[in-house]
XYZ file of C-alpha atoms in Angstrom:
663
model
C 11.081 -9.477 47.723
C 11.969 -11.370 44.534
C 13.753 -14.598 43.709
C 13.492 -17.765 45.746
C 13.333 -16.081 49.165
C 10.157 -15.037 50.939
C 9.368 -12.546 53.702
C 8.686 -14.030 57.107
C 8.236 -10.723 59.005
C 9.231 -7.063 58.667
C 12.886 -7.909 59.353
C 13.154 -11.622 58.525
C 13.202 -13.681 55.326
C 13.507 -17.361 54.601
C 15.364 -18.990 51.726
C 16.649 -22.367 50.558
C 20.210 -23.304 49.740
C 20.982 -22.085 46.199
C 18.119 -19.560 46.170
C 18.804 -16.267 44.424
C 17.130 -13.438 46.289
C 16.641 -9.674 46.112
C 14.852 -7.468 48.623
C 14.584 -3.732 49.264
C 14.496 -1.641 52.457
C 13.868 2.134 52.363
C 14.924 4.790 54.941
C 13.612 8.380 55.043
C 14.119 11.501 57.201
C 11.269 13.807 58.173
C 13.479 16.699 57.116
C 13.459 16.615 53.298
C 16.652 18.733 53.200
C 18.772 15.978 54.762
C 20.662 13.311 52.852
C 20.397 9.719 54.065
C 23.269 7.263 53.513
C 23.079 3.464 54.068
C 25.711 0.847 54.965
C 25.469 -2.859 55.848
C 27.553 -5.940 56.612
C 25.466 -8.423 54.519
C 28.598 -9.710 52.809
C 29.784 -11.044 56.179
C 26.658 -13.202 56.370
C 26.178 -14.077 52.676
C 29.502 -14.077 50.795
C 29.156 -12.380 47.420
C 25.926 -10.561 48.349
C 25.835 -6.897 47.378
C 23.965 -3.758 48.307
C 22.870 -1.049 45.799
C 21.571 2.294 47.122
C 19.346 4.605 45.079
C 18.002 7.994 46.120
C 19.014 10.261 49.024
C 15.801 10.921 50.999
C 14.202 8.500 50.917
C 17.166 6.223 50.240
C 16.441 2.659 49.129
C 18.905 -0.194 49.607
C 18.520 -3.273 47.395
C 20.221 -6.432 48.689
C 20.846 -9.321 46.253
C 22.711 -12.576 46.628
C 22.622 -16.392 46.561
C 22.208 -18.633 49.642
C 25.405 -20.741 49.733
C 25.621 -24.449 50.394
C 25.934 -25.337 54.068
C 24.219 -22.122 55.141
C 22.583 -22.410 58.576
C 21.003 -18.950 58.945
C 21.960 -15.701 60.633
C 21.487 -11.907 60.753
C 23.191 -8.831 59.312
C 22.977 -5.135 60.314
C 21.820 -2.164 58.208
C 22.831 1.354 59.347
C 21.131 4.512 57.979
C 22.762 7.918 58.773
C 21.643 11.456 57.851
C 23.913 14.518 57.394
C 22.348 16.697 60.097
C 24.897 18.983 61.749
C 26.093 19.054 64.488
C 24.128 15.983 65.645
C 23.597 13.305 63.005
C 20.647 10.941 63.072
C 21.108 7.167 62.835
C 18.821 4.173 62.516
C 19.749 0.479 62.807
C 17.905 -2.571 61.486
C 18.930 -6.179 61.991
C 17.638 -8.500 59.239
C 17.440 -12.243 59.813
C 17.909 -14.598 56.846
C 16.714 -18.018 57.894
C 17.279 -21.354 56.143
C 14.163 -23.074 54.810
C 13.943 -26.853 54.172
C 11.765 -28.532 51.506
C 8.198 -29.343 52.440
C 8.076 -32.848 53.949
C 5.035 -35.151 54.208
C 4.523 -38.615 55.675
C 5.334 -41.822 53.793
C 2.838 -43.764 51.644
C 0.083 -45.477 53.690
C -1.676 -48.795 52.914
C -5.240 -49.108 54.345
C -8.552 -50.751 53.598
C -11.087 -48.854 51.514
C -12.878 -46.180 53.570
C -10.450 -46.458 56.462
C -9.221 -43.156 57.926
C -5.550 -42.188 57.615
C -3.601 -39.428 59.400
C -1.637 -37.074 57.101
C 0.971 -34.484 58.057
C 3.228 -31.857 56.386
C 6.026 -29.586 57.663
C 8.557 -26.884 56.653
C 6.067 -24.881 54.588
C 4.267 -22.842 57.178
C 0.555 -23.570 56.888
C -0.088 -26.198 54.194
C -2.933 -26.383 51.687
C -4.050 -29.844 50.526
C -5.188 -30.657 46.959
C -6.297 -33.754 45.069
C -5.741 -33.862 41.303
C -5.274 -30.075 41.293
C -8.477 -29.286 43.200
C -8.379 -27.865 46.727
C -9.980 -30.341 49.141
C -13.059 -29.224 51.040
C -13.410 -30.128 54.703
C -16.003 -32.756 55.639
C -16.342 -36.401 56.688
C -13.599 -37.486 54.275
C -11.112 -34.646 55.022
C -10.938 -33.042 58.466
C -9.259 -29.638 57.845
C -7.708 -27.488 55.114
C -5.404 -25.617 55.252
C -3.676 -27.357 58.133
C -0.654 -29.505 58.844
C -2.245 -32.747 60.188
C -5.572 -33.570 58.507
C -7.416 -36.899 58.677
C -8.595 -38.376 55.341
C -10.662 -41.321 54.138
C -10.882 -42.683 50.542
C -12.195 -45.744 48.683
C -9.505 -45.610 46.011
C -5.771 -45.133 45.801
C -5.071 -41.383 45.644
C -2.179 -38.889 45.922
C -2.724 -35.962 48.308
C -0.524 -32.884 47.650
C 0.452 -30.510 50.474
C 1.656 -27.047 49.294
C 3.444 -24.694 51.692
C 2.615 -21.028 52.167
C 6.027 -19.903 50.881
C 6.945 -19.651 47.194
C 8.950 -22.406 45.578
C 12.660 -21.761 45.311
C 15.596 -24.133 45.039
C 13.808 -26.432 47.464
C 10.304 -27.672 46.769
C 7.377 -26.035 48.519
C 5.112 -29.065 48.147
C 5.041 -32.760 49.038
C 2.961 -35.754 47.951
C 1.332 -38.297 50.285
C -0.013 -41.447 48.602
C -2.791 -43.471 50.265
C -2.845 -47.037 48.863
C -6.116 -49.006 49.115
C -5.677 -52.702 49.703
C -7.194 -55.120 47.144
C -6.915 -52.539 44.361
C -6.922 -54.917 41.410
C -6.842 -55.213 37.624
C -8.508 -57.832 35.463
C -7.013 -59.175 32.218
C -10.067 -60.149 30.180
C -10.353 -62.047 26.898
C -13.829 -61.775 25.333
C -15.816 -64.715 23.992
C -14.958 -65.359 20.336
C -17.154 -66.464 17.449
C -16.379 -70.058 18.491
C -18.236 -69.523 21.823
C -17.413 -70.326 25.520
C -13.782 -69.317 25.202
C -13.680 -66.141 27.291
C -11.174 -65.790 30.148
C -10.227 -63.556 33.073
C -7.165 -63.163 35.333
C -7.303 -61.075 38.559
C -4.138 -59.233 39.669
C -4.136 -57.534 43.127
C -1.928 -54.421 42.943
C -1.920 -53.179 46.565
C -2.270 -55.178 49.760
C -0.444 -57.390 52.229
C 0.138 -60.131 49.679
C -1.928 -62.684 51.598
C -5.185 -62.927 49.594
C -8.089 -65.275 48.896
C -10.673 -65.240 46.115
C -14.162 -66.758 45.797
C -16.323 -66.600 42.629
C -20.049 -66.247 43.229
C -21.213 -68.356 40.238
C -19.301 -71.574 41.030
C -17.406 -71.024 44.324
C -14.043 -71.232 42.565
C -11.130 -69.864 44.563
C -8.836 -69.368 41.583
C -7.654 -65.923 40.562
C -7.775 -66.962 36.883
C -10.634 -68.608 34.959
C -11.118 -69.813 31.359
C -13.887 -71.311 29.187
C -16.276 -68.521 30.036
C -19.246 -67.413 28.000
C -20.169 -63.790 27.697
C -21.634 -62.316 30.892
C -20.960 -60.682 34.281
C -18.983 -62.548 36.949
C -18.554 -61.531 40.615
C -15.570 -62.349 42.802
C -14.904 -61.615 46.502
C -11.298 -60.813 47.452
C -9.888 -60.853 51.004
C -6.661 -59.378 52.418
C -6.112 -61.770 55.308
C -3.430 -59.715 57.029
C -5.190 -56.310 56.852
C -8.703 -57.719 57.213
C -9.934 -55.995 54.059
C -12.713 -57.413 51.866
C -13.775 -56.320 48.414
C -16.351 -57.505 45.862
C -15.512 -57.004 42.203
C -17.562 -57.524 39.025
C -15.961 -58.771 35.792
C -17.689 -58.536 32.399
C -16.757 -61.007 29.650
C -17.767 -59.333 26.382
C -19.817 -61.314 23.907
C -18.352 -62.296 20.547
C -18.731 -59.462 18.022
C -19.362 -60.185 14.372
C -17.823 -57.439 12.211
C -20.215 -55.137 10.370
C -18.198 -53.885 7.396
C -19.197 -50.470 6.042
C -17.109 -49.233 3.098
C -18.799 -45.861 3.145
C -21.213 -44.238 0.707
C -20.822 -44.351 -3.068
C -19.397 -40.990 -4.040
C -18.126 -38.903 -6.912
C -14.891 -37.140 -6.089
C -13.002 -34.255 -7.662
C -9.545 -35.115 -8.887
C -7.757 -38.449 -8.724
C -7.453 -38.818 -4.945
C -10.107 -39.654 -2.362
C -10.050 -40.034 1.417
C -11.944 -43.273 2.079
C -14.920 -43.144 4.430
C -15.147 -46.724 5.651
C -16.598 -47.062 9.161
C -14.609 -49.678 11.116
C -16.383 -52.055 13.494
C -14.108 -54.807 14.861
C -11.221 -56.876 13.619
C -8.719 -55.978 10.958
C -9.968 -54.125 7.887
C -8.411 -54.452 4.457
C -9.071 -52.743 1.136
C -9.290 -54.804 -2.049
C -8.594 -52.535 -5.017
C -9.140 -52.855 -8.785
C -6.144 -52.757 -11.104
C -4.399 -49.406 -11.226
C -5.891 -48.114 -7.966
C -3.529 -47.531 -5.033
C -4.061 -46.834 -1.343
C -1.851 -45.059 1.169
C -2.531 -47.901 3.669
C -4.604 -50.978 2.771
C -5.668 -51.372 6.420
C -6.672 -47.752 6.986
C -10.442 -47.183 6.727
C -9.675 -43.543 5.805
C -6.834 -44.335 3.414
C -6.055 -42.071 0.471
C -7.349 -43.920 -2.590
C -5.643 -42.753 -5.797
C -6.821 -43.547 -9.341
C -4.633 -43.478 -12.467
C -7.333 -41.818 -14.543
C -10.800 -40.344 -14.291
C -13.665 -42.851 -14.283
C -15.707 -45.193 -12.055
C -14.136 -47.897 -9.847
C -15.487 -50.426 -7.307
C -13.537 -51.056 -4.060
C -14.133 -53.664 -1.325
C -13.612 -53.157 2.435
C -13.246 -56.452 4.354
C -13.131 -56.764 8.161
C -11.781 -59.935 9.833
C -12.413 -60.312 13.590
C -10.633 -63.704 13.691
C -12.015 -67.205 14.109
C -13.953 -66.868 10.854
C -15.739 -63.627 11.782
C -15.507 -61.828 8.417
C -17.694 -59.247 6.694
C -17.176 -57.058 3.593
C -18.805 -54.134 1.803
C -18.334 -52.457 -1.571
C -18.127 -48.815 -2.475
C -18.284 -47.242 -5.937
C -16.045 -44.247 -6.551
C -16.326 -41.950 -9.572
C -13.335 -39.700 -10.157
C -14.249 -36.438 -11.882
C -11.705 -33.895 -13.205
C -11.548 -30.657 -11.252
C -12.340 -27.656 -13.452
C -9.869 -24.773 -13.480
C -11.082 -21.381 -14.633
C -9.720 -17.868 -14.166
C -10.678 -14.272 -14.790
C -8.609 -11.112 -14.632
C -8.479 -9.935 -11.028
C -9.900 -6.536 -11.940
C -10.640 -4.333 -14.924
C -11.876 -0.842 -15.515
C -13.806 0.596 -18.445
C -14.844 3.938 -19.811
C -18.495 3.603 -20.652
C -20.962 0.838 -19.935
C -19.265 -2.094 -21.681
C -16.170 -4.147 -20.933
C -14.763 -7.305 -22.526
C -13.054 -9.962 -20.411
C -11.602 -13.376 -21.165
C -12.548 -16.483 -19.179
C -9.655 -18.942 -19.303
C -10.078 -22.667 -18.663
C -12.891 -25.109 -19.369
C -15.676 -26.872 -17.494
C -18.753 -28.941 -18.347
C -20.933 -26.054 -17.210
C -20.135 -22.363 -16.872
C -22.540 -20.246 -14.862
C -22.328 -16.607 -13.850
C -23.265 -14.814 -10.668
C -24.101 -11.301 -11.781
C -25.022 -8.434 -9.486
C -28.035 -6.293 -10.217
C -27.405 -3.973 -13.152
C -24.941 -6.251 -14.985
C -25.743 -8.295 -18.104
C -23.422 -10.553 -20.081
C -23.044 -11.655 -23.711
C -20.963 -14.652 -24.737
C -18.928 -13.601 -27.763
C -17.359 -17.060 -28.144
C -13.848 -18.318 -27.584
C -14.008 -17.527 -23.881
C -14.623 -13.835 -24.587
C -17.539 -12.254 -22.772
C -18.904 -8.734 -22.914
C -20.357 -7.364 -19.706
C -22.671 -4.388 -19.777
C -23.495 -2.181 -16.817
C -26.753 -0.346 -16.371
C -24.937 2.490 -14.690
C -21.616 3.710 -13.371
C -20.205 1.850 -10.387
C -18.129 -1.081 -9.109
C -19.374 -4.622 -9.507
C -18.136 -8.070 -8.487
C -18.757 -10.784 -11.078
C -18.203 -14.489 -10.408
C -17.873 -17.319 -12.939
C -18.688 -20.836 -11.696
C -17.298 -23.835 -13.563
C -18.766 -27.277 -12.758
C -17.721 -30.805 -13.815
C -19.873 -33.817 -13.118
C -22.255 -31.739 -11.059
C -19.894 -31.803 -8.053
C -16.484 -30.427 -8.960
C -16.585 -26.649 -8.833
C -14.117 -23.897 -9.441
C -14.886 -20.205 -9.197
C -13.218 -17.106 -10.532
C -14.056 -13.594 -9.477
C -13.307 -10.275 -11.078
C -13.879 -6.746 -9.843
C -15.199 -4.479 -12.585
C -15.473 -0.734 -12.437
C -17.465 1.226 -14.994
C -17.146 4.984 -15.426
C -19.489 7.134 -17.445
C -17.730 8.895 -20.305
C -17.997 12.604 -19.537
C -19.261 15.065 -22.111
C -17.854 18.550 -21.582
C -19.519 21.703 -22.919
C -17.531 24.902 -22.551
C -18.890 28.414 -23.091
C -18.746 29.754 -26.709
C -15.664 31.375 -28.222
C -15.560 35.111 -27.560
C -13.972 38.289 -28.933
C -13.732 40.792 -26.135
C -12.676 44.327 -25.527
C -10.418 44.734 -22.498
C -8.425 41.950 -20.818
C -10.983 40.078 -18.664
C -13.632 37.485 -19.422
C -16.007 35.030 -17.778
C -15.999 31.405 -18.921
C -18.095 28.447 -17.872
C -18.243 24.711 -18.532
C -20.498 21.756 -17.779
C -19.802 18.035 -17.632
C -22.135 15.079 -17.578
C -19.827 13.120 -15.228
C -16.682 13.449 -13.171
C -14.792 16.420 -11.855
C -14.075 19.365 -14.116
C -10.936 21.490 -14.100
C -9.715 24.378 -16.212
C -6.316 24.538 -17.894
C -5.148 28.090 -18.559
C -2.436 28.893 -21.127
C 0.496 31.165 -20.328
C -0.646 34.747 -20.104
C -4.022 33.865 -18.557
C -4.556 34.193 -14.808
C -7.696 32.946 -13.044
C -9.066 35.757 -10.923
C -11.744 33.603 -9.294
C -13.379 30.231 -9.760
C -16.857 29.355 -8.582
C -18.220 26.052 -7.333
C -20.059 25.376 -10.622
C -16.966 25.502 -12.842
C -17.380 29.155 -13.772
C -14.206 31.204 -13.836
C -13.249 34.838 -14.198
C -9.919 35.230 -15.977
C -7.543 38.047 -16.818
C -5.154 38.214 -19.756
C -1.674 39.654 -19.384
C -1.864 41.214 -22.828
C -4.028 41.368 -25.916
C -3.992 38.216 -27.995
C -5.778 34.985 -28.735
C -5.899 32.356 -25.971
C -7.273 28.826 -25.877
C -8.655 27.628 -22.532
C -9.399 23.942 -21.935
C -12.070 22.509 -19.631
C -11.258 18.860 -18.780
C -13.537 16.432 -16.967
C -11.991 13.398 -15.228
C -14.217 10.519 -14.212
C -12.118 7.623 -12.980
C -9.950 6.679 -15.965
C -12.193 8.531 -18.398
C -11.410 12.053 -19.544
C -12.970 14.483 -21.993
C -12.405 18.149 -22.748
C -13.720 21.135 -24.640
C -12.006 24.365 -25.608
C -13.036 27.972 -25.608
C -11.082 30.516 -27.662
C -10.880 34.024 -26.255
C -9.704 36.863 -28.458
C -8.608 40.024 -26.697
C -7.789 42.137 -29.749
C -7.070 45.265 -27.783
C -7.346 48.730 -29.317
C -5.663 48.989 -32.737
C -2.518 51.059 -32.461
C -0.288 52.819 -34.969
C 3.396 52.271 -34.330
C 6.575 53.371 -36.069
C 4.888 55.861 -38.444
C 7.123 57.073 -41.310
C 6.586 60.022 -43.707
C 8.888 59.534 -46.716
C 9.343 61.590 -49.904
C 8.917 59.416 -52.929
C 11.820 61.078 -54.777
C 9.539 61.588 -57.706
C 8.125 65.071 -58.121
C 6.993 66.639 -54.830
C 5.227 63.606 -53.309
C 5.430 61.737 -50.015
C 4.152 58.408 -48.672
C 3.061 57.386 -45.151
C 3.760 53.944 -43.662
C 3.195 52.495 -40.205
C 2.885 49.209 -38.336
C -0.543 48.217 -36.987
C -0.520 46.324 -33.701
C -3.203 44.825 -31.446
C -6.811 44.888 -32.478
C -8.089 42.340 -34.982
C -5.645 42.185 -37.907
C -8.238 40.453 -40.047
C -10.554 43.432 -39.867
C -8.136 46.402 -39.898
C -9.590 49.468 -41.590
C -7.691 52.677 -42.425
C -9.625 55.893 -42.952
C -8.344 59.267 -44.186
C -5.846 57.999 -46.757
C -5.651 55.351 -49.412
C -3.226 52.508 -49.302
C -2.839 48.828 -48.497
C -1.444 46.450 -45.873
C 1.576 44.252 -46.402
C 1.191 41.983 -43.441
C 0.938 44.331 -40.463
C 2.578 47.247 -42.358
C 0.403 49.866 -44.020
C 1.755 51.746 -47.067
C -0.195 54.743 -48.310
C -0.570 56.022 -51.851
C 1.680 59.120 -52.614
C 0.428 62.431 -51.284
C 1.311 65.926 -52.592
C 3.994 67.703 -50.609
C 2.753 69.467 -47.443
C -0.670 67.769 -47.586
C -2.048 67.507 -44.029
C -3.219 63.941 -43.470
C -5.343 62.473 -40.623
C -5.231 58.702 -40.617
C -7.630 56.678 -38.404
C -6.934 52.960 -37.730
C -9.953 50.835 -36.627
C -10.984 47.166 -36.709
C -14.185 45.162 -36.867
C -14.246 44.517 -33.110
C -14.748 48.214 -32.463
C -12.865 48.272 -29.168
C -11.341 51.635 -30.150
C -9.138 53.382 -32.722
C -5.831 55.190 -33.159
C -5.187 58.412 -35.136
C -2.079 59.623 -36.954
C -1.768 63.185 -38.248
C 1.049 64.981 -40.053
C 2.523 66.157 -43.356
C 5.889 66.315 -45.175
C 7.493 68.896 -47.444
C 9.079 67.301 -50.491
C 10.880 69.783 -52.908
C 11.130 69.371 -56.667
C 14.612 67.920 -57.164
C 15.914 69.574 -60.461
C 19.573 70.830 -60.292
C 21.978 70.029 -63.107
C 25.029 70.739 -60.988
C 28.087 72.860 -62.021
C 30.834 71.885 -64.451
C 34.353 72.503 -63.202
C 35.798 75.723 -64.766
C 39.207 74.327 -65.548
C 40.574 74.797 -69.080
C 40.716 71.528 -70.925
C 43.733 71.065 -73.152
C 44.587 68.277 -75.401
C 47.226 67.221 -77.915
C 45.933 65.995 -81.178
C 43.117 63.594 -80.641
C 43.882 63.093 -76.995
C 40.950 62.999 -74.675
C 40.305 65.384 -71.825
C 37.574 65.009 -69.234
C 35.304 67.741 -67.946
C 33.826 66.896 -64.539
C 31.056 68.318 -62.299
C 32.357 70.465 -59.511
C 28.920 70.381 -57.854
C 26.870 67.158 -58.133
C 23.466 67.134 -59.834
C 20.301 66.561 -57.790
C 17.615 64.682 -59.718
C 14.172 63.420 -58.933
C 12.805 60.249 -60.326
C 11.737 61.536 -63.769
C 14.712 63.827 -64.590
C 17.424 63.253 -67.297
C 20.925 64.774 -66.975
C 22.630 65.791 -70.298
C 26.017 67.309 -71.130
C 26.629 69.670 -74.120
C 29.855 70.578 -75.943
C 29.337 74.174 -77.206
C 31.237 77.281 -78.292
C 29.913 80.128 -76.147
C 30.227 80.991 -72.513
C 27.968 82.653 -70.032
C 24.279 82.125 -70.371
C 24.376 81.218 -74.082
C 25.492 77.960 -75.500
C 26.478 79.220 -78.920
C 27.007 76.357 -81.271
C 26.371 72.946 -79.684
C 28.749 70.607 -81.271
C 27.364 67.463 -79.632
C 24.997 66.126 -77.001
C 27.011 63.207 -75.804
C 25.136 60.216 -74.538
C 27.690 59.808 -71.785
C 26.355 61.835 -68.884
C 29.125 61.614 -66.437
C 31.800 63.383 -68.492
C 32.586 65.089 -71.813
C 35.504 63.688 -73.761
C 37.437 65.892 -76.258
C 37.323 64.305 -79.662
C 37.454 65.182 -83.382
C 35.077 68.194 -83.101
C 37.802 70.095 -81.334
C 40.258 72.015 -83.582
C 43.668 73.152 -82.600
C 43.747 76.372 -80.564
C 39.925 76.425 -80.432
C 38.176 76.956 -77.138
C 35.067 74.971 -76.316
C 33.073 74.771 -73.088
C 31.324 71.740 -71.716
C 27.810 72.327 -70.350
C 25.470 70.371 -68.269
C 21.771 70.801 -68.381
C 18.710 69.273 -66.854
C 16.021 68.054 -69.117
C 12.831 68.711 -67.218
C 9.549 67.012 -67.802
C 7.541 68.371 -70.758
C 10.766 69.036 -72.658
C 11.874 72.006 -70.563
C 15.579 72.620 -70.223
């Protein structure tokens, strides 16, 4: 059940006009295979009410609506039907919705103090009674609880609250019953002043029949008001003649109070504003201020007192209780400027020293240093802090003015040891693998490998086994990182490989019957190449031998200073002596007069480097030259000229001048 309604029994609820309500009823069949459907006629009873069904077995119907105005109560029918075949099952439930009225209690009751009064409450079922929020306990002053008709007794005017058993909806579920005690009175009292014997009192009876008498014990006066009283306690007896109630009341006239002004302690304050600390006694207090000083409220003992400048000022607090009752007190205030200092929020250093700047000024600067930190003032606000060891430290600067005004600045400093890295020595190695190692004095160490180097394994102590893709020189770097500090060391690994001979060439020199050998040297250590078996020299990586006689068998061995291995080249080359003068064309040369005719070589000459080709103009043929008319200096051709006579036959000749003058 939710909303303003409440369950009365398994098939009945109660609700007030205007209450919104929702309640659920579930139907189920013992046969879980059956489907249960639900219908109702609630809208006939409560217009606008609706039913929502969820589930099939069990099926739950939720009914919600609002109790309309003028509703007097009634019932509606719920029908649940299953789908059993051929005989369906049905169940019917009539639900009563009754109208509930607000809780009602009796009217206010006027009685004498201590007199019993009968209370009652209705419309809420069984009612629980409370007084000022507390549940009343049964006893001589309250007969029963919870109940509908208790008997109560009280010496003072009180309000009893009866709360019904049903929840509160649109109509209240509680009621209040007030018991008024006759002769309940108030007294308007004026205390005695500093002038003396001027106190007064006026009695006002609040509850009763209205027919009262009064009698004062000290002088028998029957007046409800008296004046000219000195400080003291006065007793008056009041009677309610109609109800027969009697009450004795005491009235205290306070004595005249002389103010005791207290302006508060003399203080030094930070800044130009101060919350006053005067302690008020009686009367009206007022601040008297020196020139330039202002107050947020001259009559406020805790006023904000503001000075125009730093310095010492005297203020007066005066209290006036009236009728000449005045007292005053002085307070001395010293306004001190508030220091303002600052440090960088945080800083980090490599090593044991860091320099920071303290901004701002103060009469006194002090430092709170943790263990292991020392400080040197370098002047101009610059301070050098030194740490005994690596770590994080919190350092605080304290600036003080006037011994009371304090400002602090804190900085977080982190010091890291500068690492020193030592890598294993440079190495020249045969093969393509190596072991390297490194140590660091601080931080974490990592290796950086160049292209062509692959780490095969790395141990926990920074040792590493590496493999090179090919022979060559590689630089490996060991780097230590400690916070923001880094350091590194390098190790150079030379994998020269085995010297190799590539692109060998055997070439005839073209001079005499000689040949030369050349090749390119690769891998190994170029700086220490050594060639055995033949003389020669390197031009860069190319070796050129000295000339060798034709068909000389050579065995050339290439090594280096690393001694990882060698390479051998063997071979020879036949180089013939190149001495062939060629053949002059056999054509007859004819010429007219001094005309020129050219004799040419039918077969070219083949010469080596120290041969000279000559042509001869001579008279004979065959193997003999006959008379040589001329050895022309022009080697490529013989030109007919003045040596030739008409109808004379001459033959050009080529010859090869061999070394040592041989033809």
